[in-house]
Amino acid sequence: VHRVTAVDVAATVASVLVEAHAQQIALTTDLAPFVDDVQVALSVAGLTGAIYAEVAPNRAQAGALDATVTGCIAAVAASGSIVTSAAGAGRAGALIAPTHICVVRDEQIVGGLHELFDGNVLAEAGSLFALQSGPSRSADIEKVLILGVHGPGNVHLIIVAPD
């Protein structure tokens, strides 16, 4: 978890991607209003970020992604989950690459699931949203724990504190 102000979001994203040795990077539309600044910071770092909506239809290109950078609808403090939607990140935007960076504005953080489902927090989610709580784990085959079955193995939250 990285806690930054809005002016430091782009540089933090670029730094995490450089540290992860990411080359194939995609940015989702729910990253607004940070997309332009992130693109500039990536360029300065010698990286290029494609728009995820343009990459997603090409399975080979989407499968070759090293990292995705997304926004989210909400983050749930009690479970450490983020809420993404098909409207903002596509169906797999936060799940397809080994490294996922999610930019969360401070006001998007809710205490728990009751707060998430009460009120209008999910109003912009549309009909499909997902709660994601980190790399997958499974022990359903012969009770042997397997880590990283699907989804990113390296997840970074960048929490944008109020200025």
Coordinates of N, CA and C in Angstrom, one line a residue:
V1 N 0.9 -1.2 0.0 CA 0.0 0.0 0.0 C 0.9 1.2 0.0
H2 N 0.6 2.2 -0.9 CA 1.3 3.4 -1.0 C 0.3 4.5 -0.7
R3 N 0.5 5.4 0.2 CA -0.4 6.5 0.5 C 0.3 7.8 0.0
V4 N -0.3 8.4 -1.0 CA 0.2 9.6 -1.6 C -0.8 10.7 -1.8
T5 N -0.4 11.9 -2.2 CA -1.3 12.9 -2.6 C -1.5 12.8 -4.1
A6 N -2.5 13.5 -4.6 CA -2.8 13.4 -6.1 C -1.6 13.7 -7.0
V7 N -0.8 14.7 -6.5 CA 0.4 15.1 -7.4 C 1.4 14.0 -7.5
D8 N 1.4 13.0 -6.6 CA 2.4 12.0 -6.5 C 1.9 10.6 -7.1
V9 N 0.7 10.6 -7.6 CA 0.1 9.3 -8.1 C 0.9 8.8 -9.3
A10 N 1.1 9.6 -10.3 CA 1.8 9.2 -11.5 C 3.2 8.7 -11.2
A11 N 4.0 9.4 -10.5 CA 5.3 9.1 -10.2 C 5.4 7.7 -9.4
T12 N 4.4 7.5 -8.5 CA 4.4 6.3 -7.7 C 4.0 5.1 -8.6
V13 N 3.1 5.3 -9.5 CA 2.7 4.2 -10.4 C 3.9 3.9 -11.3
A14 N 4.6 4.9 -11.8 CA 5.8 4.6 -12.7 C 6.9 3.9 -11.9
S15 N 7.1 4.3 -10.6 CA 8.1 3.7 -9.8 C 7.8 2.2 -9.5
V16 N 6.6 1.9 -9.2 CA 6.2 0.5 -9.0 C 6.4 -0.3 -10.2
L17 N 6.0 0.2 -11.4 CA 6.1 -0.5 -12.6 C 7.6 -0.7 -13.0
V18 N 8.4 0.2 -12.7 CA 9.9 0.0 -13.0 C 10.4 -1.0 -12.1
E19 N 10.1 -1.0 -10.8 CA 10.5 -2.0 -9.8 C 10.0 -3.4 -10.2
A20 N 8.8 -3.5 -10.8 CA 8.3 -4.8 -11.2 C 8.8 -5.2 -12.6
H21 N 9.7 -4.4 -13.2 CA 10.2 -4.7 -14.5 C 9.2 -5.0 -15.6
A22 N 8.1 -4.2 -15.4 CA 6.9 -4.3 -16.4 C 7.3 -3.6 -17.7
Q23 N 7.0 -4.3 -18.8 CA 7.2 -3.7 -20.1 C 5.8 -3.5 -20.8
Q24 N 5.0 -4.5 -20.7 CA 3.7 -4.5 -21.4 C 2.7 -4.0 -20.3
I25 N 2.2 -2.8 -20.5 CA 1.4 -2.2 -19.4 C 0.1 -1.6 -20.1
A26 N -1.0 -1.8 -19.4 CA -2.3 -1.3 -19.8 C -3.0 -0.5 -18.7
L27 N -3.6 0.6 -19.1 CA -4.3 1.5 -18.2 C -5.8 1.4 -18.5
T28 N -6.7 1.3 -17.5 CA -8.1 1.2 -17.7 C -8.8 2.6 -17.6
T29 N -9.9 2.7 -18.1 CA -10.6 4.0 -18.2 C -11.0 4.5 -16.8
D30 N -11.2 3.6 -15.8 CA -11.6 4.1 -14.5 C -10.4 4.7 -13.7
L31 N -9.3 4.8 -14.4 CA -8.1 5.4 -13.8 C -8.2 7.0 -13.8
A32 N -9.2 7.5 -14.6 CA -9.4 8.9 -14.7 C -9.6 9.5 -13.3
P33 N -9.1 10.6 -13.0 CA -8.5 11.7 -13.8 C -6.9 11.6 -13.9
F34 N -6.4 10.4 -13.6 CA -4.9 10.3 -13.5 C -4.2 9.8 -14.8
V35 N -5.0 9.4 -15.8 CA -4.5 8.7 -17.0 C -3.4 9.5 -17.7
D36 N -3.7 10.8 -17.9 CA -2.7 11.6 -18.7 C -1.4 11.7 -17.9
D37 N -1.5 12.0 -16.6 CA -0.3 12.2 -15.8 C 0.5 10.9 -15.7
V38 N -0.2 9.7 -15.6 CA 0.5 8.4 -15.6 C 1.2 8.2 -16.9
Q39 N 0.5 8.5 -18.0 CA 1.2 8.3 -19.3 C 2.5 9.1 -19.4
V40 N 2.5 10.3 -18.9 CA 3.7 11.2 -18.9 C 4.7 10.6 -18.1
A41 N 4.4 10.2 -16.8 CA 5.4 9.6 -15.9 C 5.9 8.3 -16.5
L42 N 5.1 7.5 -17.2 CA 5.6 6.3 -17.8 C 6.6 6.6 -18.9
S43 N 6.3 7.6 -19.7 CA 7.2 8.0 -20.8 C 8.5 8.5 -20.2
V44 N 8.5 9.2 -19.1 CA 9.8 9.7 -18.5 C 10.6 8.5 -18.0
A45 N 9.9 7.5 -17.5 CA 10.6 6.3 -17.0 C 11.0 5.3 -18.1
G46 N 10.7 5.7 -19.4 CA 11.0 4.8 -20.5 C 10.0 3.7 -20.8
L47 N 8.8 3.9 -20.2 CA 7.8 2.9 -20.4 C 6.6 3.4 -21.2
T48 N 5.8 2.5 -21.7 CA 4.6 3.0 -22.4 C 3.4 2.2 -21.9
G49 N 2.3 2.9 -21.7 CA 1.1 2.3 -21.2 C 0.0 2.4 -22.3
A50 N -0.5 1.3 -22.7 CA -1.6 1.2 -23.7 C -2.9 1.4 -23.0
I51 N -3.9 1.7 -23.7 CA -5.3 1.8 -23.1 C -5.9 0.4 -23.1
Y52 N -6.3 -0.1 -22.0 CA -6.7 -1.5 -21.8 C -7.9 -1.8 -22.8
A53 N -8.8 -0.9 -23.0 CA -9.9 -1.2 -23.9 C -9.4 -1.5 -25.3
E54 N -8.3 -1.0 -25.7 CA -7.7 -1.3 -27.0 C -7.0 -2.6 -27.1
V55 N -6.4 -3.0 -25.9 CA -5.6 -4.2 -25.8 C -6.5 -5.4 -25.6
A56 N -7.6 -5.3 -24.8 CA -8.4 -6.4 -24.4 C -9.0 -7.3 -25.5
P57 N -9.4 -6.8 -26.7 CA -9.9 -7.6 -27.7 C -8.9 -8.6 -28.3
N58 N -7.6 -8.3 -28.2 CA -6.6 -9.1 -28.8 C -6.1 -10.0 -27.7
R59 N -6.5 -11.3 -27.7 CA -6.2 -12.2 -26.6 C -4.7 -12.4 -26.4
A60 N -3.9 -12.4 -27.4 CA -2.5 -12.6 -27.3 C -1.9 -11.4 -26.7
Q61 N -2.3 -10.2 -27.1 CA -1.7 -9.0 -26.5 C -2.2 -8.8 -25.1
A62 N -3.4 -9.1 -24.8 CA -3.9 -9.0 -23.4 C -3.2 -10.0 -22.5
G63 N -3.0 -11.2 -23.0 CA -2.3 -12.3 -22.3 C -0.8 -12.0 -22.0
A64 N -0.2 -11.1 -22.8 CA 1.2 -10.7 -22.7 C 1.4 -9.6 -21.7
L65 N 0.4 -9.0 -21.2 CA 0.5 -7.9 -20.3 C 1.3 -8.3 -19.0
D66 N 2.2 -7.4 -18.7 CA 3.0 -7.6 -17.4 C 2.3 -6.9 -16.2
A67 N 1.5 -5.8 -16.6 CA 0.9 -5.0 -15.5 C -0.4 -4.3 -16.0
T68 N -1.3 -4.2 -15.2 CA -2.5 -3.3 -15.4 C -2.5 -2.2 -14.3
V69 N -3.0 -1.0 -14.7 CA -3.2 0.0 -13.7 C -4.6 0.4 -13.8
T70 N -5.4 0.3 -12.7 CA -6.8 0.6 -12.8 C -7.2 1.6 -11.7
G71 N -8.4 2.0 -11.8 CA -9.0 2.7 -10.6 C -9.9 1.7 -10.0
C72 N -10.9 2.1 -9.3 CA -11.9 1.2 -8.7 C -13.1 2.0 -8.3
I73 N -14.2 1.2 -7.9 CA -15.4 1.9 -7.5 C -15.3 2.1 -6.0
A74 N -14.7 1.2 -5.3 CA -14.6 1.3 -3.8 C -13.5 0.4 -3.3
A75 N -13.1 0.6 -2.1 CA -12.1 -0.3 -1.4 C -12.8 -0.5 -0.1
V76 N -12.7 -1.8 0.4 CA -13.4 -2.2 1.6 C -12.3 -2.4 2.7
A77 N -12.2 -1.6 3.7 CA -11.2 -1.6 4.7 C -11.2 -2.9 5.5
A78 N -12.4 -3.4 5.9 CA -12.4 -4.6 6.7 C -11.9 -5.8 6.1
S79 N -12.0 -6.0 4.8 CA -11.6 -7.2 4.1 C -10.3 -7.0 3.2
G80 N -9.9 -5.7 3.0 CA -8.8 -5.4 2.2 C -9.1 -5.6 0.7
S81 N -10.4 -5.5 0.4 CA -10.8 -5.8 -1.0 C -11.0 -4.5 -1.8
I82 N -10.9 -4.6 -3.1 CA -11.2 -3.5 -4.0 C -12.4 -4.0 -4.8
V83 N -13.2 -3.0 -5.2 CA -14.4 -3.3 -6.1 C -14.2 -2.7 -7.4
T84 N -14.1 -3.6 -8.5 CA -13.9 -3.1 -9.8 C -15.2 -3.5 -10.6
S85 N -15.4 -2.8 -11.7 CA -16.6 -3.1 -12.5 C -16.2 -3.3 -14.0
A86 N -17.1 -4.0 -14.7 CA -16.9 -4.2 -16.2 C -16.9 -2.8 -16.9
A87 N -17.7 -1.9 -16.3 CA -17.8 -0.6 -17.0 C -16.5 0.2 -17.0
G88 N -15.7 0.0 -15.9 CA -14.5 0.8 -15.8 C -13.2 0.1 -16.2
A89 N -13.1 -1.2 -15.9 CA -11.9 -2.0 -16.1 C -12.0 -3.1 -17.1
G90 N -13.1 -3.3 -17.7 CA -13.4 -4.4 -18.5 C -13.5 -5.6 -17.6
R91 N -13.8 -6.8 -18.2 CA -14.1 -7.9 -17.4 C -12.9 -8.5 -16.7
A92 N -11.7 -8.3 -17.3 CA -10.5 -8.8 -16.7 C -9.4 -7.8 -16.4
G93 N -9.7 -6.6 -16.5 CA -8.6 -5.5 -16.4 C -7.8 -5.6 -15.2
A94 N -8.4 -5.9 -14.0 CA -7.6 -6.0 -12.8 C -7.1 -7.4 -12.5
L95 N -7.4 -8.4 -13.4 CA -7.0 -9.8 -13.1 C -6.0 -10.4 -14.1
I96 N -5.9 -9.8 -15.2 CA -5.2 -10.5 -16.3 C -3.7 -10.5 -16.2
A97 N -3.1 -9.5 -15.7 CA -1.6 -9.4 -15.6 C -1.1 -9.8 -14.3
P98 N 0.2 -10.2 -14.2 CA 0.8 -10.6 -13.0 C 0.9 -9.5 -11.9
T99 N 1.0 -8.3 -12.4 CA 1.1 -7.1 -11.5 C -0.2 -6.2 -11.7
H100 N -0.8 -5.9 -10.6 CA -2.0 -5.0 -10.7 C -1.8 -3.8 -9.7
I101 N -1.9 -2.6 -10.3 CA -1.8 -1.4 -9.5 C -3.2 -0.8 -9.5
C102 N -3.8 -0.5 -8.3 CA -5.1 0.1 -8.2 C -5.0 1.4 -7.5
V103 N -5.5 2.4 -8.2 CA -5.5 3.8 -7.6 C -6.8 4.0 -6.9
V104 N -6.8 4.2 -5.6 CA -8.0 4.4 -4.8 C -8.0 5.8 -4.2
R105 N -9.0 6.5 -4.5 CA -9.2 7.8 -3.8 C -9.7 7.6 -2.4
D106 N -9.2 8.4 -1.5 CA -9.5 8.3 0.0 C -11.0 8.2 0.2
E107 N -11.8 9.0 -0.5 CA -13.2 9.0 -0.3 C -13.9 7.7 -0.8
Q108 N -13.2 6.9 -1.6 CA -13.7 5.6 -2.0 C -13.6 4.5 -1.0
I109 N -13.0 4.7 0.1 CA -12.8 3.7 1.1 C -14.0 3.6 2.0
V110 N -14.6 2.4 2.1 CA -15.7 2.2 3.0 C -15.2 1.2 4.1
G111 N -15.9 1.2 5.2 CA -15.5 0.4 6.4 C -15.7 -1.1 6.2
G112 N -16.8 -1.4 5.6 CA -17.1 -2.9 5.5 C -18.2 -3.1 4.4
L113 N -18.6 -4.4 4.4 CA -19.5 -4.7 3.3 C -20.9 -4.1 3.5
H114 N -21.3 -3.9 4.7 CA -22.6 -3.2 4.9 C -22.6 -1.8 4.3
E115 N -21.6 -1.1 4.6 CA -21.4 0.2 4.0 C -21.3 0.2 2.5
L116 N -20.7 -0.8 2.0 CA -20.5 -0.9 0.5 C -21.9 -1.1 -0.1
F117 N -22.7 -2.0 0.4 CA -24.0 -2.3 -0.2 C -25.1 -1.3 0.2
D118 N -25.0 -0.6 1.2 CA -26.0 0.5 1.6 C -25.7 1.7 0.8
G119 N -26.7 2.4 0.4 CA -26.6 3.7 -0.3 C -26.2 3.6 -1.7
N120 N -25.4 4.5 -2.2 CA -25.2 4.6 -3.7 C -23.7 4.3 -4.1
V121 N -23.0 3.6 -3.2 CA -21.6 3.3 -3.5 C -21.5 2.5 -4.8
L122 N -22.3 1.6 -5.0 CA -22.2 0.7 -6.2 C -23.1 1.2 -7.4
A123 N -23.6 2.5 -7.3 CA -24.5 3.0 -8.4 C -23.8 3.0 -9.7
E124 N -22.5 3.3 -9.8 CA -21.8 3.4 -11.1 C -21.2 2.0 -11.5
A125 N -21.4 1.0 -10.8 CA -20.9 -0.4 -11.1 C -21.6 -1.0 -12.3
G126 N -22.8 -0.7 -12.5 CA -23.5 -1.4 -13.6 C -23.9 -2.8 -13.1
S127 N -24.1 -3.7 -14.0 CA -24.6 -5.0 -13.6 C -23.6 -6.0 -13.2
L128 N -22.3 -5.7 -13.4 CA -21.2 -6.6 -13.1 C -20.1 -5.9 -12.3
F129 N -19.9 -6.3 -11.1 CA -18.8 -5.8 -10.4 C -18.1 -7.0 -9.6
A130 N -16.9 -6.8 -9.2 CA -16.2 -7.9 -8.5 C -15.5 -7.3 -7.3
L131 N -15.5 -8.1 -6.2 CA -14.7 -7.8 -5.1 C -13.4 -8.6 -5.2
Q132 N -12.3 -8.0 -5.1 CA -11.0 -8.7 -5.2 C -10.1 -8.4 -4.0
S133 N -9.6 -9.5 -3.4 CA -8.9 -9.4 -2.2 C -7.4 -9.9 -2.2
G134 N -6.9 -9.9 -3.4 CA -5.5 -10.3 -3.6 C -5.3 -11.6 -4.4
P135 N -4.1 -12.1 -4.4 CA -3.8 -13.3 -5.2 C -4.7 -14.5 -4.8
S136 N -5.1 -15.3 -5.7 CA -6.0 -16.4 -5.4 C -5.2 -17.5 -4.7
R137 N -6.0 -18.3 -4.0 CA -5.4 -19.5 -3.3 C -6.5 -20.5 -3.3
S138 N -6.1 -21.7 -3.4 CA -7.1 -22.8 -3.5 C -6.5 -24.0 -2.8
A139 N -7.3 -24.7 -2.0 CA -6.9 -26.0 -1.4 C -8.0 -27.0 -1.6
D140 N -8.7 -26.9 -2.7 CA -9.8 -27.8 -3.0 C -9.5 -29.1 -3.7
I141 N -8.2 -29.3 -4.1 CA -7.8 -30.5 -4.7 C -6.8 -31.2 -3.7
E142 N -7.3 -32.3 -3.1 CA -6.5 -33.1 -2.2 C -6.0 -32.2 -1.0
K143 N -6.7 -31.2 -0.7 CA -6.4 -30.3 0.4 C -5.0 -29.8 0.4
V144 N -4.4 -29.6 -0.8 CA -3.1 -29.0 -1.0 C -3.3 -27.5 -1.3
L145 N -2.7 -26.6 -0.6 CA -2.8 -25.2 -0.8 C -2.0 -24.8 -2.0
I146 N -2.6 -24.2 -3.0 CA -2.0 -23.7 -4.2 C -2.2 -22.2 -4.3
L147 N -1.1 -21.5 -4.4 CA -1.2 -20.0 -4.5 C -1.1 -19.6 -5.9
G148 N -1.7 -18.5 -6.2 CA -1.6 -17.9 -7.6 C -2.2 -18.7 -8.7
V149 N -3.4 -19.3 -8.4 CA -4.1 -20.1 -9.5 C -4.5 -19.2 -10.6
H150 N -5.0 -18.0 -10.3 CA -5.4 -17.0 -11.3 C -5.4 -15.7 -10.6
G151 N -5.3 -14.6 -11.5 CA -5.3 -13.3 -10.9 C -3.8 -12.9 -10.7
P152 N -3.7 -11.6 -10.4 CA -2.3 -11.1 -10.1 C -1.7 -11.6 -8.9
G153 N -0.4 -11.8 -8.9 CA 0.3 -12.3 -7.7 C 1.0 -11.1 -7.0
N154 N 1.0 -9.9 -7.7 CA 1.6 -8.7 -7.1 C 0.6 -7.6 -7.2
V155 N 0.1 -7.2 -6.1 CA -1.0 -6.2 -6.1 C -0.5 -5.0 -5.2
H156 N -0.7 -3.8 -5.8 CA -0.3 -2.5 -5.1 C -1.5 -1.6 -5.1
L157 N -1.8 -1.1 -3.9 CA -2.9 -0.1 -3.8 C -2.2 1.2 -3.6
I158 N -2.6 2.2 -4.4 CA -2.1 3.6 -4.2 C -3.3 4.4 -3.7
I159 N -3.2 4.7 -2.5 CA -4.3 5.4 -1.8 C -4.0 6.9 -1.9
V160 N -4.9 7.6 -2.6 CA -4.8 9.1 -2.8 C -5.4 9.8 -1.7
A161 N -4.6 10.4 -0.8 CA -5.1 11.1 0.4 C -5.6 12.5 -0.1
P162 N -6.5 13.1 0.6 CA -6.9 14.5 0.2 C -5.7 15.4 0.4
D163 N -5.6 16.4 -0.5 CA -4.5 17.4 -0.5 C -4.5 18.2 0.8

